[in-house]
Coordinates of C-alpha atoms and ligand atoms in Angstrom, one line a residue:
M707 CA 178.3 -36.5 237.0
S708 CA 174.8 -35.2 237.0
I709 CA 173.1 -35.5 234.3
R710 CA 171.7 -32.7 232.2
P711 CA 168.4 -33.2 230.8
I712 CA 167.4 -31.9 227.2
P713 CA 163.7 -31.8 226.0
N714 CA 162.9 -33.5 223.3
Q715 CA 160.1 -33.7 220.5
S716 CA 158.3 -36.8 221.8
G717 CA 157.4 -34.5 225.1
D718 CA 157.4 -37.0 227.8
E719 CA 160.7 -37.9 227.3
V720 CA 164.4 -36.4 227.7
N721 CA 167.6 -37.0 226.8
L722 CA 170.2 -37.9 228.9
S723 CA 173.7 -36.7 228.1
V724 CA 174.2 -39.8 229.3
D725 CA 174.8 -42.9 226.9
L726 CA 176.4 -46.5 228.6
H727 CA 175.4 -49.0 225.4
S728 CA 177.0 -48.3 221.8
H729 CA 178.2 -50.2 218.9
S730 CA 180.8 -49.8 216.3
D731 CA 181.9 -51.4 213.3
R732 CA 184.1 -53.6 214.9
S733 CA 181.3 -55.5 216.1
D734 CA 177.8 -55.1 214.3
G735 CA 177.0 -51.5 214.4
M736 CA 177.7 -49.2 210.6
L737 CA 180.1 -46.7 212.1
A738 CA 183.6 -46.6 212.9
P739 CA 184.9 -46.0 216.3
A740 CA 185.8 -42.3 216.2
A741 CA 182.3 -41.6 213.9
V742 CA 180.7 -43.0 217.2
V743 CA 182.0 -40.3 219.1
E744 CA 181.5 -37.7 216.3
R745 CA 178.0 -38.7 216.4
A746 CA 177.6 -39.0 220.2
V747 CA 178.6 -35.4 220.5
A748 CA 176.8 -34.2 217.9
Q749 CA 174.1 -35.4 219.7
Q750 CA 174.8 -33.6 223.0
V751 CA 176.0 -36.2 224.4
T752 CA 179.0 -36.0 227.6
L753 CA 179.8 -39.4 228.7
L754 CA 179.6 -42.2 226.5
A755 CA 180.5 -45.8 226.6
L756 CA 181.4 -48.2 223.5
T757 CA 180.5 -51.7 224.0
D758 CA 180.9 -53.6 221.3
H759 CA 180.2 -57.4 221.1
D760 CA 182.9 -60.0 222.6
D761 CA 185.1 -57.3 221.7
F762 CA 187.4 -53.8 222.9
S763 CA 189.3 -53.4 219.8
G764 CA 187.6 -50.1 218.9
V765 CA 188.3 -48.3 222.6
S766 CA 191.7 -46.8 221.3
D767 CA 190.6 -45.3 218.1
A768 CA 186.8 -43.5 220.4
A769 CA 188.9 -42.8 223.1
C770 CA 191.5 -40.5 220.6
A771 CA 188.7 -39.0 219.0
A772 CA 187.3 -38.1 222.5
S773 CA 190.3 -36.8 224.0
A774 CA 189.8 -33.6 221.7
T775 CA 186.4 -32.8 222.9
G776 CA 184.6 -32.2 225.9
L777 CA 182.9 -36.1 225.7
R778 CA 183.7 -38.3 228.6
F779 CA 184.8 -41.5 227.4
V780 CA 184.2 -45.0 229.3
P781 CA 186.1 -47.8 228.3
G782 CA 183.4 -50.7 227.5
V783 CA 182.3 -53.8 226.3
E784 CA 179.2 -56.1 226.1
V785 CA 180.0 -59.4 226.4
S786 CA 178.0 -62.9 225.7
A787 CA 177.3 -65.3 227.8
L788 CA 174.9 -67.7 228.9
W789 CA 173.0 -68.3 231.8
R790 CA 170.0 -71.9 232.2
G791 CA 169.9 -71.8 228.4
T792 CA 169.6 -68.5 227.8
T793 CA 171.6 -65.7 226.3
L794 CA 173.1 -62.6 228.3
H795 CA 174.9 -59.9 227.3
V796 CA 176.7 -58.6 230.1
L797 CA 178.2 -54.9 230.0
G798 CA 181.5 -54.4 230.8
L799 CA 182.0 -50.6 232.2
G800 CA 185.7 -49.0 232.7
I801 CA 187.3 -52.3 231.9
D802 CA 191.2 -52.0 231.8
T803 CA 191.9 -53.2 227.8
G804 CA 194.9 -54.6 228.8
N805 CA 193.5 -56.9 231.3
V806 CA 194.6 -61.0 229.8
V807 CA 191.6 -63.0 231.6
L808 CA 189.8 -60.6 230.0
K809 CA 191.3 -60.5 226.1
A810 CA 191.4 -64.5 226.5
G811 CA 188.0 -64.8 227.2
L812 CA 186.8 -62.5 224.4
E813 CA 188.4 -64.5 222.1
A814 CA 187.1 -67.4 223.3
N815 CA 183.7 -65.7 222.5
R816 CA 184.5 -64.6 219.4
A817 CA 186.2 -67.9 218.1
G818 CA 182.8 -69.6 219.0
R819 CA 181.4 -66.4 216.8
T820 CA 183.6 -67.9 213.6
E821 CA 182.2 -71.5 214.0
R822 CA 178.7 -70.5 214.4
A823 CA 179.1 -68.8 211.1
R824 CA 180.0 -71.4 209.2
R825 CA 177.1 -73.7 210.8
I826 CA 174.5 -70.6 210.2
S827 CA 175.9 -70.4 206.4
E828 CA 175.0 -74.1 206.2
D829 CA 171.3 -74.1 207.6
L830 CA 170.7 -71.3 205.6
A831 CA 172.0 -72.7 202.2
R832 CA 169.7 -76.0 203.3
A833 CA 166.7 -73.8 203.7
G834 CA 167.1 -73.1 200.2
I835 CA 169.4 -69.6 200.5
P836 CA 173.1 -70.3 199.6
G837 CA 175.8 -67.9 199.9
A838 CA 175.3 -66.5 203.0
L839 CA 178.2 -66.6 205.0
E840 CA 180.2 -65.0 202.0
G841 CA 177.0 -62.4 202.1
A842 CA 177.4 -61.4 205.7
L843 CA 181.2 -60.7 205.5
R844 CA 180.6 -58.7 203.5
H845 CA 178.8 -56.6 206.4
V846 CA 181.8 -57.4 208.4
R847 CA 184.6 -54.5 208.8
N848 CA 186.5 -57.2 212.2
P849 CA 187.0 -60.3 210.7
D850 CA 187.6 -61.8 214.0
L851 CA 183.9 -60.6 215.1
V852 CA 180.8 -61.8 213.1
S853 CA 177.5 -61.6 214.3
R854 CA 173.9 -62.8 213.1
T855 CA 173.0 -58.4 212.3
H856 CA 176.1 -59.4 209.4
F857 CA 173.4 -62.3 208.0
A858 CA 170.6 -60.2 209.2
R859 CA 171.7 -57.2 206.6
F860 CA 172.7 -59.8 204.0
L861 CA 169.1 -60.9 203.9
V862 CA 167.4 -57.9 204.1
Q863 CA 169.7 -57.0 200.5
S864 CA 169.1 -60.0 199.2
G865 CA 165.7 -59.3 199.3
R866 CA 164.8 -62.6 201.6
A867 CA 163.3 -60.0 203.9
A868 CA 161.7 -56.8 204.4
S869 CA 163.5 -55.8 207.4
M870 CA 166.1 -56.1 210.4
A871 CA 162.7 -57.0 212.8
S872 CA 161.2 -59.7 209.9
V873 CA 164.8 -61.1 209.6
F874 CA 164.9 -61.7 213.6
R875 CA 161.0 -63.6 213.7
H876 CA 162.0 -65.6 210.5
F877 CA 165.5 -66.7 210.4
L878 CA 168.2 -67.1 213.0
V879 CA 166.2 -67.4 215.6
E880 CA 165.3 -70.9 217.5
G881 CA 163.2 -73.0 215.4
R882 CA 163.9 -70.6 211.8
P883 CA 166.3 -71.3 209.0
G884 CA 170.0 -70.5 210.7
Y885 CA 169.5 -71.1 214.2
V886 CA 172.1 -72.3 215.7
P887 CA 172.2 -73.4 219.4
H888 CA 176.0 -71.8 220.8
E889 CA 178.0 -72.0 223.9
W890 CA 178.7 -68.9 225.2
A891 CA 181.0 -68.0 228.4
G892 CA 178.5 -69.0 231.4
M893 CA 177.3 -65.7 232.9
A894 CA 179.1 -66.0 236.2
D895 CA 182.5 -65.7 234.4
A896 CA 181.6 -63.5 231.6
V897 CA 181.3 -61.4 235.3
R898 CA 184.3 -62.3 237.1
W899 CA 186.3 -61.4 233.8
I900 CA 184.9 -57.7 233.9
T901 CA 185.4 -56.9 237.3
G902 CA 189.1 -58.8 237.3
A903 CA 189.5 -56.6 235.0
G904 CA 188.6 -53.6 237.1
G905 CA 185.2 -52.8 235.2
I906 CA 181.9 -52.7 236.7
A907 CA 179.4 -55.5 235.2
V908 CA 175.6 -54.3 234.3
M909 CA 173.2 -56.9 233.0
A910 CA 172.5 -55.4 229.6
H911 CA 168.2 -54.8 228.4
P912 CA 167.1 -57.3 231.3
G913 CA 163.4 -57.0 229.8
R914 CA 164.6 -58.3 226.3
Y915 CA 165.3 -61.4 228.0
K916 CA 162.6 -64.7 227.5
L917 CA 162.4 -65.1 231.0
K918 CA 159.6 -66.3 233.5
L919 CA 158.9 -63.8 236.7
R920 CA 160.5 -66.4 239.1
D921 CA 163.3 -66.2 236.6
R922 CA 164.1 -63.0 236.2
E923 CA 164.1 -62.4 240.1
A924 CA 166.6 -65.7 240.1
L925 CA 168.8 -63.9 237.4
V926 CA 169.0 -60.8 239.3
A927 CA 169.9 -62.3 242.6
E928 CA 172.7 -64.8 240.7
F929 CA 174.4 -62.0 238.8
F930 CA 174.1 -59.9 241.8
D931 CA 175.9 -62.6 244.0
A932 CA 178.2 -63.4 241.0
G933 CA 179.9 -59.4 241.2
G934 CA 177.4 -57.8 239.2
R935 CA 176.7 -54.1 240.4
A936 CA 174.0 -52.4 238.1
L937 CA 171.1 -53.2 235.6
E938 CA 170.4 -51.5 232.4
I939 CA 167.2 -49.9 233.4
V940 CA 167.0 -47.3 230.4
A941 CA 167.4 -49.8 227.8
A942 CA 166.7 -50.3 223.6
G943 CA 162.9 -52.3 224.2
H944 CA 162.3 -51.1 227.6
N945 CA 158.8 -49.2 228.3
A946 CA 157.8 -47.0 231.2
D947 CA 156.8 -50.6 232.9
D948 CA 159.6 -51.9 232.2
R949 CA 161.6 -49.2 233.7
R950 CA 159.8 -49.4 236.9
Y951 CA 160.3 -53.6 237.0
W952 CA 164.2 -53.9 236.7
G953 CA 164.1 -50.1 238.5
S954 CA 162.5 -52.5 242.2
L955 CA 164.8 -55.3 241.3
A956 CA 167.4 -53.2 241.2
R957 CA 167.1 -51.3 244.6
R958 CA 165.9 -55.0 246.2
H959 CA 169.6 -56.0 245.6
G960 CA 170.8 -52.1 245.9
M961 CA 172.1 -51.9 242.7
Y962 CA 173.0 -49.3 240.1
G963 CA 171.1 -48.3 237.5
S964 CA 172.4 -47.7 233.9
A965 CA 171.2 -46.3 230.8
G966 CA 172.1 -47.1 227.3
S967 CA 170.8 -47.0 223.7
D968 CA 172.1 -49.6 222.6
F969 CA 173.3 -47.5 219.6
H970 CA 174.2 -49.6 216.0
E971 CA 173.6 -47.1 213.2
P972 CA 171.5 -44.4 212.1
R973 CA 168.9 -45.6 209.9
E974 CA 168.0 -49.4 210.8
A975 CA 165.5 -48.8 213.9
G976 CA 166.8 -48.0 217.5
R977 CA 167.4 -45.5 219.5
D978 CA 169.9 -42.8 218.1
L979 CA 172.6 -42.1 221.0
G980 CA 171.5 -40.2 224.0
C981 CA 167.8 -40.4 223.1
L982 CA 166.9 -41.8 226.6
P983 CA 164.4 -41.4 229.5
P984 CA 165.7 -40.2 232.7
L985 CA 165.9 -43.2 235.6
P986 CA 163.5 -43.9 237.4
D987 CA 163.6 -41.9 240.9
G988 CA 165.3 -43.4 244.0
I989 CA 167.8 -44.6 241.3
E990 CA 172.0 -44.9 241.9
P991 CA 173.2 -44.1 238.2
V992 CA 176.2 -46.1 237.6
W993 CA 178.1 -43.0 236.1
N994 CA 178.0 -41.7 239.8
V995 CA 181.2 -44.4 240.0
L996 CA 183.0 -44.6 236.8
Ligands
AMP1560 P1 174.5 -62.7 218.2 O1 175.5 -61.8 219.4 O2 175.5 -62.2 216.8 O3 174.1 -63.7 218.5 O4 174.0 -61.2 217.1 C1 172.9 -60.4 218.5 C2 172.7 -58.7 217.6 O5 171.7 -59.1 216.8 C3 172.2 -58.4 219.0 O6 173.6 -57.5 219.2 C4 171.7 -57.3 217.9 O7 172.2 -56.5 217.2 C5 170.8 -57.7 216.9 N1 169.5 -58.0 217.2 C6 168.9 -59.1 217.4 N2 167.4 -59.1 217.6 C7 166.9 -58.2 216.8 C8 166.2 -57.4 216.3 N3 164.9 -57.8 216.5 N4 166.4 -56.7 215.4 C9 167.2 -56.1 214.9 N5 168.2 -56.3 215.5 C10 168.4 -57.2 216.7
MN1561 MN1 174.5 -55.8 218.3
MN1562 MN1 172.4 -56.8 223.5
MN1563 MN1 174.7 -54.1 222.3

């Protein structure tokens, strides 16, 4: 699959026709799976992965919607994982959604979310914000998957915060009301579930984790040892320096590069589907092996 660059208005960036990171309302996105596919087609995306948090129940609808178009669809998931106390996201691309070990692992992560949501709500109530769980659940389409994003939407709509970005500065993060530390799957387990289901494990947006330089390098080495084969070099929150840095780490380990918008919805801050710069030179695209 080759990259088809389309010039865009910002001049320095081109739109890739590939987008391997997106969310639907099966997790914390706002569009139904088929609508994500429809939007990707309108955005001239030709290769799309749906990667909902800890859930792939949208994959069948998305695949069905894609089959009527020229878009090639990749079944995916974004697994929440823990590494040395830091929460990480590992993307699984090209997964077999019938795999029972992966299914059970995702179920465990989702069950943890339900319990966490109750505790987030209790903590917000102690800080003088009652009714947060009910408020968050009004934004949830998949009762199995409650995310901080749903709490954030409630906090914005109820006037407690001015924007989603502001929520994640003043609430739901360490040291702030609504923060609940959480035990996700271990990183190596998340990678094993993905590779065991025939998928390629990709470290999502590595530049977004608050890690020291030495820990970044240790993370990538451990991820590779566990079976991780790609880094999301072109990612939401990565600038040109980040792309060069993570590109150099990928090259060092002979890993593939991935590219994804982390699309959640059309209006909240973030990139639209397919609005991505190219991979750095000399990086083999992971979509060559999907
Ligand atoms: P969770 O997996 O429930 O802990 O929620 C994490 C989600 O919160 C991410 O996938 C993002 O969609 C969202 N999120 C985290 N930080 C921010 C931010 N600064 N602005 C907007 N959304 C954010
Ligand atoms: Mn999200
Ligand atoms: Mn993520
Ligand atoms: Mn994501």
